[in-house]
Coordinates of C-alpha atoms in Angstrom, one line a residue:
M1 CA 167.4 123.3 12.0
T2 CA 170.7 122.9 13.9
K3 CA 171.7 119.5 15.0
Q4 CA 171.5 118.5 18.7
R5 CA 175.0 118.2 20.1
L6 CA 175.9 114.9 21.8
V7 CA 179.1 114.9 23.8
I8 CA 180.5 111.6 25.0
L9 CA 182.8 111.4 27.9
G10 CA 185.0 108.2 27.6
G11 CA 186.1 106.6 24.4
G12 CA 185.7 103.0 25.3
E13 CA 183.2 100.3 24.1
S14 CA 180.1 102.1 25.4
G15 CA 181.3 105.6 24.3
V16 CA 182.2 104.6 20.8
G17 CA 179.0 102.6 20.4
T18 CA 177.0 105.6 21.5
A19 CA 178.9 107.9 19.1
L20 CA 178.1 105.6 16.1
L21 CA 174.4 105.4 17.0
G22 CA 174.3 109.2 17.8
K23 CA 175.8 110.0 14.4
A24 CA 173.3 107.7 12.6
K25 CA 170.4 109.4 14.4
G26 CA 171.5 112.9 13.3
Y27 CA 173.4 114.3 16.3
D28 CA 176.5 116.5 16.1
V29 CA 178.8 114.1 18.0
F30 CA 182.0 114.8 20.0
V31 CA 184.0 112.2 22.0
S32 CA 186.3 113.3 24.7
D33 CA 188.5 111.0 26.9
K34 CA 190.8 112.2 29.7
G35 CA 192.9 109.0 29.2
K36 CA 194.2 107.5 26.0
I37 CA 191.7 106.1 23.5
K38 CA 192.7 102.6 22.4
E39 CA 193.9 102.4 18.8
K40 CA 191.0 100.1 17.7
Y41 CA 188.5 102.7 18.9
K42 CA 190.4 105.6 17.4
Q43 CA 190.2 103.9 14.0
V44 CA 186.5 103.5 14.3
L45 CA 186.0 107.2 15.1
I46 CA 188.3 108.3 12.3
H47 CA 186.7 106.0 9.8
N48 CA 183.2 107.3 10.7
E49 CA 184.4 110.9 10.7
I50 CA 183.4 111.5 14.3
E51 CA 185.3 114.3 16.1
W52 CA 187.3 113.2 19.1
E53 CA 190.1 114.1 21.6
D54 CA 192.0 112.2 24.1
E55 CA 194.3 112.9 27.1
T56 CA 192.4 116.1 27.7
H57 CA 188.9 117.5 28.1
T58 CA 188.3 120.8 26.2
E59 CA 185.6 122.5 28.3
A60 CA 184.4 124.8 25.5
K61 CA 183.7 121.8 23.3
I62 CA 181.9 120.0 26.1
L63 CA 179.8 122.6 27.9
N64 CA 177.9 123.5 24.7
A65 CA 176.3 120.0 24.7
D66 CA 172.5 119.4 24.6
I67 CA 173.1 116.0 26.1
V68 CA 176.1 114.2 27.6
M69 CA 176.7 110.5 27.7
K70 CA 179.1 109.7 30.5
S71 CA 181.1 106.4 30.7
P72 CA 180.1 104.5 33.8
G73 CA 183.7 104.6 35.0
I74 CA 183.6 108.4 35.6
P75 CA 182.3 109.3 39.1
D76 CA 179.8 112.2 39.6
K77 CA 182.2 114.0 41.9
V78 CA 184.6 114.9 39.0
P79 CA 184.6 118.7 38.7
L80 CA 183.8 118.6 34.9
V81 CA 180.7 116.5 35.6
K82 CA 179.5 118.8 38.3
Q83 CA 179.9 121.8 35.9
I84 CA 177.9 120.0 33.2
R85 CA 175.1 119.3 35.7
E86 CA 175.2 122.9 37.1
Q87 CA 174.6 124.1 33.6
G88 CA 171.4 122.0 33.4
I89 CA 172.8 119.8 30.6
L90 CA 171.2 116.3 30.7
V91 CA 173.7 113.5 31.6
V92 CA 172.7 110.0 30.6
S93 CA 174.3 106.5 30.5
E94 CA 174.6 104.5 27.3
I95 CA 171.6 102.3 28.1
E96 CA 169.4 105.3 28.6
F97 CA 170.5 106.9 25.3
A98 CA 170.4 103.7 23.3
A99 CA 167.1 102.3 24.6
K100 CA 165.2 105.1 23.0
Y101 CA 166.1 103.7 19.6
T102 CA 164.8 100.2 20.0
S103 CA 161.4 98.7 20.6
A104 CA 163.0 95.4 21.7
T105 CA 161.9 93.4 24.8
V106 CA 164.7 94.2 27.3
V107 CA 165.8 91.9 30.2
G108 CA 167.9 94.0 32.6
I109 CA 170.1 92.2 35.1
T110 CA 171.9 93.8 38.0
G111 CA 173.3 92.9 41.5
S112 CA 176.6 92.8 43.4
N113 CA 177.5 89.3 42.3
G114 CA 176.3 86.8 39.8
K115 CA 175.1 89.3 37.2
T116 CA 177.6 88.3 34.5
T117 CA 176.8 84.6 34.9
T118 CA 173.1 85.2 35.2
A119 CA 173.1 87.4 32.1
T120 CA 175.2 85.0 30.0
L121 CA 173.1 82.1 31.1
T122 CA 169.8 83.9 30.4
H123 CA 171.1 84.8 26.9
H124 CA 172.1 81.1 26.5
L125 CA 168.6 79.9 27.5
L126 CA 166.8 82.4 25.2
K127 CA 169.0 82.1 22.1
G128 CA 167.7 78.6 21.4
E129 CA 164.3 80.0 20.4
L130 CA 164.6 83.8 20.1
Q131 CA 166.8 86.3 18.4
V132 CA 168.6 88.0 21.3
G133 CA 171.5 90.3 21.9
L134 CA 173.8 90.3 25.0
A135 CA 175.1 93.7 26.0
G136 CA 175.6 96.2 28.8
N137 CA 178.7 95.4 30.7
I138 CA 179.4 92.5 28.3
G139 CA 180.5 92.2 24.7
D140 CA 179.6 94.7 22.0
S141 CA 177.9 97.9 23.3
F142 CA 174.1 98.1 23.4
A143 CA 174.1 101.2 21.3
K144 CA 176.3 99.6 18.6
Q145 CA 174.1 96.4 18.5
I146 CA 170.9 98.6 18.1
L147 CA 172.5 100.3 15.2
E148 CA 173.9 97.2 13.4
K149 CA 171.5 94.4 14.3
D150 CA 168.6 95.7 16.3
Y151 CA 167.6 92.4 17.8
P152 CA 163.9 92.0 18.9
N153 CA 165.2 91.0 22.4
Y154 CA 168.2 92.0 24.6
V155 CA 169.7 90.7 27.8
L156 CA 171.6 93.6 29.4
E157 CA 174.1 93.2 32.3
I158 CA 173.7 96.6 34.1
S159 CA 176.0 98.0 36.8
S160 CA 174.8 100.5 39.4
F161 CA 176.9 103.1 37.7
Q162 CA 174.9 102.7 34.5
L163 CA 171.6 102.9 36.5
D164 CA 172.7 106.1 38.2
D165 CA 172.3 107.9 34.9
I166 CA 168.9 106.6 33.6
V167 CA 165.8 108.8 33.2
D168 CA 163.1 106.8 31.4
F169 CA 164.9 103.5 30.8
K170 CA 162.8 100.5 31.9
P171 CA 163.4 96.8 31.2
H172 CA 160.3 94.6 30.7
I173 CA 162.0 92.1 33.0
A174 CA 164.4 93.2 35.7
V175 CA 166.5 90.9 37.7
I176 CA 168.4 91.8 41.0
T177 CA 170.6 88.8 41.9
N178 CA 171.7 90.1 45.3
I179 CA 173.1 93.1 47.1
T180 CA 176.2 93.1 49.2
P181 CA 178.4 96.1 50.2
D182 CA 180.5 96.9 47.1
H183 CA 181.7 100.1 45.4
L184 CA 180.7 102.0 48.5
D185 CA 183.5 104.5 47.7
R186 CA 181.1 105.8 44.9
Y187 CA 178.1 106.1 47.2
D188 CA 179.5 108.2 50.1
Y189 CA 180.1 105.0 51.9
K190 CA 176.4 104.7 52.5
L191 CA 174.9 101.2 51.8
E192 CA 171.4 102.7 51.3
N193 CA 172.6 104.9 48.4
Y194 CA 174.1 101.8 46.7
I195 CA 170.8 99.8 47.3
A196 CA 168.7 102.7 45.9
S197 CA 170.9 102.8 42.9
K198 CA 170.4 99.1 42.1
F199 CA 166.6 99.4 42.6
R200 CA 166.5 102.1 39.9
I201 CA 166.3 99.2 37.5
A202 CA 162.6 98.9 38.6
E203 CA 161.7 102.5 39.2
N204 CA 160.1 103.1 35.8
Q205 CA 158.4 99.7 35.6
T206 CA 154.6 99.3 35.5
K207 CA 152.4 96.4 36.6
E208 CA 152.9 94.9 33.1
D209 CA 156.6 94.4 33.9
F210 CA 158.4 91.9 36.1
L211 CA 161.0 92.1 38.9
I212 CA 162.8 88.8 39.7
Y213 CA 164.9 88.9 42.9
D214 CA 166.5 86.8 45.6
A215 CA 163.9 86.4 48.4
D216 CA 166.7 85.0 50.7
D217 CA 168.5 88.3 50.6
D218 CA 167.4 90.4 53.6
I219 CA 168.7 93.6 52.1
L220 CA 166.4 93.1 49.0
T221 CA 163.3 92.0 50.9
D222 CA 163.6 94.7 53.6
W223 CA 164.0 97.4 50.9
L224 CA 161.0 96.2 48.9
K225 CA 158.8 96.3 52.1
K226 CA 159.7 99.9 52.6
H227 CA 159.9 100.9 48.9
P228 CA 157.2 99.0 47.0
V229 CA 157.6 98.8 43.2
Q230 CA 154.8 98.8 40.5
S231 CA 156.1 95.6 38.8
T232 CA 154.9 92.1 39.3
L233 CA 157.2 90.4 41.8
L234 CA 158.7 87.0 41.0
P235 CA 161.1 86.0 43.9
F236 CA 163.3 83.0 44.0
S237 CA 164.5 81.1 47.1
L238 CA 166.5 78.1 48.2
T239 CA 164.7 77.9 51.6
K240 CA 161.1 79.2 51.2
T241 CA 158.2 77.8 49.2
I242 CA 157.3 80.4 46.6
E243 CA 153.8 80.6 45.0
N244 CA 154.7 82.9 42.1
G245 CA 158.4 82.6 41.2
A246 CA 161.0 79.9 41.8
Y247 CA 162.0 77.7 44.7
L248 CA 164.0 74.6 45.5
D249 CA 162.2 71.4 46.4
K250 CA 164.9 68.8 47.3
Q251 CA 166.8 68.4 44.0
D252 CA 164.3 70.3 41.8
I253 CA 163.8 73.9 40.9
I254 CA 160.1 74.6 40.7
I255 CA 159.0 77.7 38.7
T256 CA 155.4 78.9 38.8
I257 CA 154.1 81.9 36.8
N258 CA 150.3 82.4 36.7
N259 CA 149.7 78.8 37.8
N260 CA 151.9 77.6 34.9
K261 CA 154.4 75.3 36.6
I262 CA 157.7 73.9 35.2
I263 CA 160.2 71.6 37.1
M264 CA 163.9 71.6 36.4
P265 CA 166.2 69.0 38.1
T266 CA 169.3 70.7 39.6
T267 CA 171.2 67.6 38.6
S268 CA 171.1 68.9 35.0
L269 CA 173.1 72.0 36.1
K270 CA 176.6 72.0 34.8
L271 CA 177.6 74.8 37.3
E272 CA 178.3 73.9 40.9
G273 CA 177.4 75.7 44.1
N274 CA 174.3 77.1 45.7
H275 CA 174.9 80.5 44.2
N276 CA 174.7 78.9 40.7
V277 CA 171.4 77.3 41.6
K278 CA 170.1 80.8 42.3
N279 CA 171.6 82.1 39.0
A280 CA 169.9 79.2 37.2
M281 CA 166.6 80.0 39.0
A282 CA 166.7 83.7 37.9
A283 CA 167.6 82.8 34.3
S284 CA 165.1 80.0 34.0
T285 CA 162.3 82.3 35.3
V286 CA 163.1 84.8 32.6
A287 CA 163.0 82.0 30.0
H288 CA 159.7 80.7 31.3
L289 CA 158.2 84.2 31.2
L290 CA 159.3 84.6 27.6
K291 CA 157.7 81.2 26.7
I292 CA 160.8 79.2 26.0
R293 CA 160.0 75.5 26.0
K294 CA 161.0 73.6 29.2
Q295 CA 162.9 71.0 27.1
T296 CA 165.1 73.9 25.6
I297 CA 165.6 75.4 29.1
R298 CA 166.7 72.0 30.5
E299 CA 169.1 71.2 27.6
S300 CA 170.6 74.7 27.8
L301 CA 171.2 74.4 31.5
E302 CA 173.0 71.1 30.9
N303 CA 175.4 72.4 28.2
F304 CA 176.1 75.9 29.7
Q305 CA 179.9 76.1 30.2
G306 CA 180.0 79.1 32.6
V307 CA 181.8 82.4 32.3
E308 CA 185.6 83.0 31.9
H309 CA 187.3 84.0 35.2
R310 CA 184.4 82.8 37.3
L311 CA 185.2 79.5 39.0
E312 CA 186.8 78.4 35.7
Q313 CA 188.5 75.1 35.9
V314 CA 191.8 75.7 34.1
L315 CA 193.9 72.4 34.3
K316 CA 194.6 69.4 36.5
I317 CA 198.3 68.9 37.1
N318 CA 199.6 66.0 39.3
K319 CA 196.0 65.6 40.5
V320 CA 195.7 69.2 41.6
Q321 CA 192.9 71.2 40.2
Y322 CA 193.7 74.9 39.3
I323 CA 190.7 77.2 39.4
N324 CA 190.5 80.8 38.0
D325 CA 188.0 83.0 39.9
S326 CA 189.6 86.3 39.0
K327 CA 186.2 87.9 38.6
A328 CA 185.7 87.6 42.4
T329 CA 186.5 91.3 43.1
N330 CA 184.7 91.5 46.4
V331 CA 184.5 89.3 49.6
N332 CA 181.0 88.0 48.9
A333 CA 182.1 86.6 45.5
T334 CA 185.0 84.8 47.2
Y335 CA 182.6 83.5 49.9
Y336 CA 180.7 81.6 47.1
A337 CA 184.0 80.3 45.7
L338 CA 185.3 79.0 49.0
E339 CA 181.9 77.6 49.8
S340 CA 182.0 75.5 46.7
M341 CA 185.5 74.0 47.3
D342 CA 185.3 70.3 48.2
A343 CA 189.0 69.6 48.8
P344 CA 191.9 71.2 50.7
T345 CA 192.6 74.5 49.0
V346 CA 195.6 76.7 48.4
W347 CA 194.0 80.2 48.1
I348 CA 195.5 83.1 46.1
V349 CA 194.0 86.4 47.4
G350 CA 194.6 90.1 47.3
G351 CA 194.7 93.3 45.3
V352 CA 193.0 96.7 45.9
D353 CA 190.9 96.4 49.0
K354 CA 187.6 98.3 48.9
G355 CA 187.1 98.4 52.6
N356 CA 186.7 94.6 52.9
N357 CA 185.6 92.8 56.0
Y358 CA 187.1 89.3 55.8
E359 CA 185.3 87.9 58.9
E360 CA 182.6 86.2 56.9
L361 CA 185.3 84.0 55.3
Y362 CA 186.8 82.7 58.6
S363 CA 184.7 79.6 58.8
F364 CA 185.6 78.4 55.3
V365 CA 189.2 79.3 55.8
N366 CA 189.4 77.3 59.0
E367 CA 187.6 74.4 57.3
K368 CA 189.0 74.3 53.8
V369 CA 192.1 76.4 53.2
K370 CA 195.5 74.9 53.9
A371 CA 197.7 77.8 52.7
I372 CA 197.2 81.5 51.6
I373 CA 199.2 83.4 49.0
C374 CA 198.7 87.1 49.2
L375 CA 199.1 88.7 45.8
G376 CA 199.0 92.5 46.1
V377 CA 201.0 95.6 46.6
D378 CA 199.8 96.0 50.1
N379 CA 198.9 92.8 51.9
E380 CA 199.0 94.0 55.5
K381 CA 195.2 93.7 56.1
L382 CA 195.1 90.2 54.7
L383 CA 198.1 89.1 56.9
K384 CA 196.4 90.5 60.0
A385 CA 193.1 88.9 59.1
F386 CA 194.3 85.3 58.4
E387 CA 197.7 85.0 60.1
G388 CA 196.7 82.7 62.9
M389 CA 194.3 80.5 60.8
V390 CA 196.6 78.7 58.4
D391 CA 200.0 77.1 58.7
V392 CA 201.4 78.8 55.6
I393 CA 200.8 82.4 54.6
V394 CA 203.2 84.1 52.1
E395 CA 203.1 87.2 49.9
T396 CA 204.3 88.0 46.4
Q397 CA 203.7 90.6 43.7
F398 CA 204.1 88.4 40.7
M399 CA 201.4 86.0 39.4
S400 CA 204.0 83.6 38.0
E401 CA 205.6 83.4 41.4
A402 CA 202.2 82.9 43.2
V403 CA 201.4 80.0 40.9
K404 CA 204.9 78.4 41.5
I405 CA 204.5 78.7 45.3
A406 CA 201.0 77.1 45.0
Y407 CA 202.4 74.3 42.9
K408 CA 204.9 73.5 45.7
L409 CA 202.3 73.7 48.5
A410 CA 199.5 71.7 46.8
E411 CA 199.4 67.9 47.1
A412 CA 197.4 65.4 45.0
G413 CA 193.7 65.9 45.5
D414 CA 194.0 69.6 46.5
N415 CA 192.7 72.7 44.7
V416 CA 194.6 75.9 43.9
L417 CA 192.1 78.7 43.8
L418 CA 192.7 82.3 42.5
S419 CA 189.8 84.2 44.1
P420 CA 191.1 87.6 45.0
A421 CA 188.2 89.3 46.9
C422 CA 189.7 92.6 45.7
A423 CA 190.0 94.8 42.7
S424 CA 193.0 94.2 40.3
F425 CA 194.3 97.6 39.5
D426 CA 197.4 97.5 41.7
L427 CA 199.2 94.9 39.7
F428 CA 197.0 94.2 36.6
E429 CA 195.1 96.1 34.0
N430 CA 191.7 94.5 35.1
Y431 CA 190.4 91.2 36.4
E432 CA 190.5 89.7 32.9
D433 CA 194.2 90.4 32.7
R434 CA 194.7 88.9 36.1
G435 CA 192.8 85.8 35.2
R436 CA 194.7 85.4 31.9
Q437 CA 198.1 85.7 33.6
F438 CA 197.0 83.1 36.1
K439 CA 196.0 80.7 33.3
E440 CA 199.2 81.4 31.4
A441 CA 201.3 80.7 34.6
V442 CA 199.5 77.4 35.2
R443 CA 200.0 76.3 31.6
N444 CA 203.7 77.1 32.0
L445 CA 204.2 74.9 35.1

């Protein structure tokens, strides 16, 4: 019997994890990356005797695949991907491939914003009482964890790109934090294509499964009215009273599942801002579903530190608080950041604009922002949007300079906030690199 051929496009974390699992499950594996494969991943492939190539795609070695696992970063419109599909070869994402090799209970979390915080917080709430892995867009790949540890439970942070290439994958518990226009360049600039992509997280669910979602998000509630799902719905809300799900009653989060009610005081939340109350509602609903004791949930909410690059308090210098929110790669994320500012703010913004509309930030900028520092290769749109609103607006292309300017402009009691509202690829490797450079520059003041 000949082995099935598994071709992997992209030699990053998910690609190499899939290669290892594929080899262990008896596939003939080939990894191909158009860019350069990082040295640490090359060493893993060599050590495991897995065939690979980088800086090229050899079509003859790819188009003979039985199944192709494509990295979420590669768009469908790439000619090679079109060719693969035209030949009728199955294209899947890492989570689709890996999920077949585990019988674990899977919690899948998606959304435009808040998914990293919600996934990390959910994992934090569950790990007190359950053995649970955290994977997807975070940490070690899902495939690699299944191969090495195979936890009985997983929390997966899942992007729309990963959901685009699922076939049978279904999480027992799905969470959609919210949907705002993002990555529309990958969805023919049609919001409904992007929404449909996010809702694929629930498309294979049955009535034994659960969908937790933000009932205050009109995009989500309208979509569900027109496209009902099989799963049991558990909405959460800051404004409505919810019978089955979670809602806010004054200072308390009230979560009810099948008449079983728990109450969590929001005062025990370490994270600030309304959006974090929502993230806590979603995570606590998952924990309640999986029978975590309310004492454990409460203690875990109290000691959760948050996520790096997401409203991360870096240092206080001369009574000025420096805050790293580099993970805010779209306007909606920056909206939450500015909303939670409780002092005059020097705001560092800019990068690669994904068709942003800055109008929704105007009220916060008028109310809270005293100066704007544009940090990008092309800042024209930002300058146009905000020029008349603040006394000081400057531009730079160096993080160290941006931080030095902020230091001069900020007075005791102010905040300096890096919340770019844009992607980072013009000046930085990724948002992590941007956030680390900010922290480094602050420490060097």
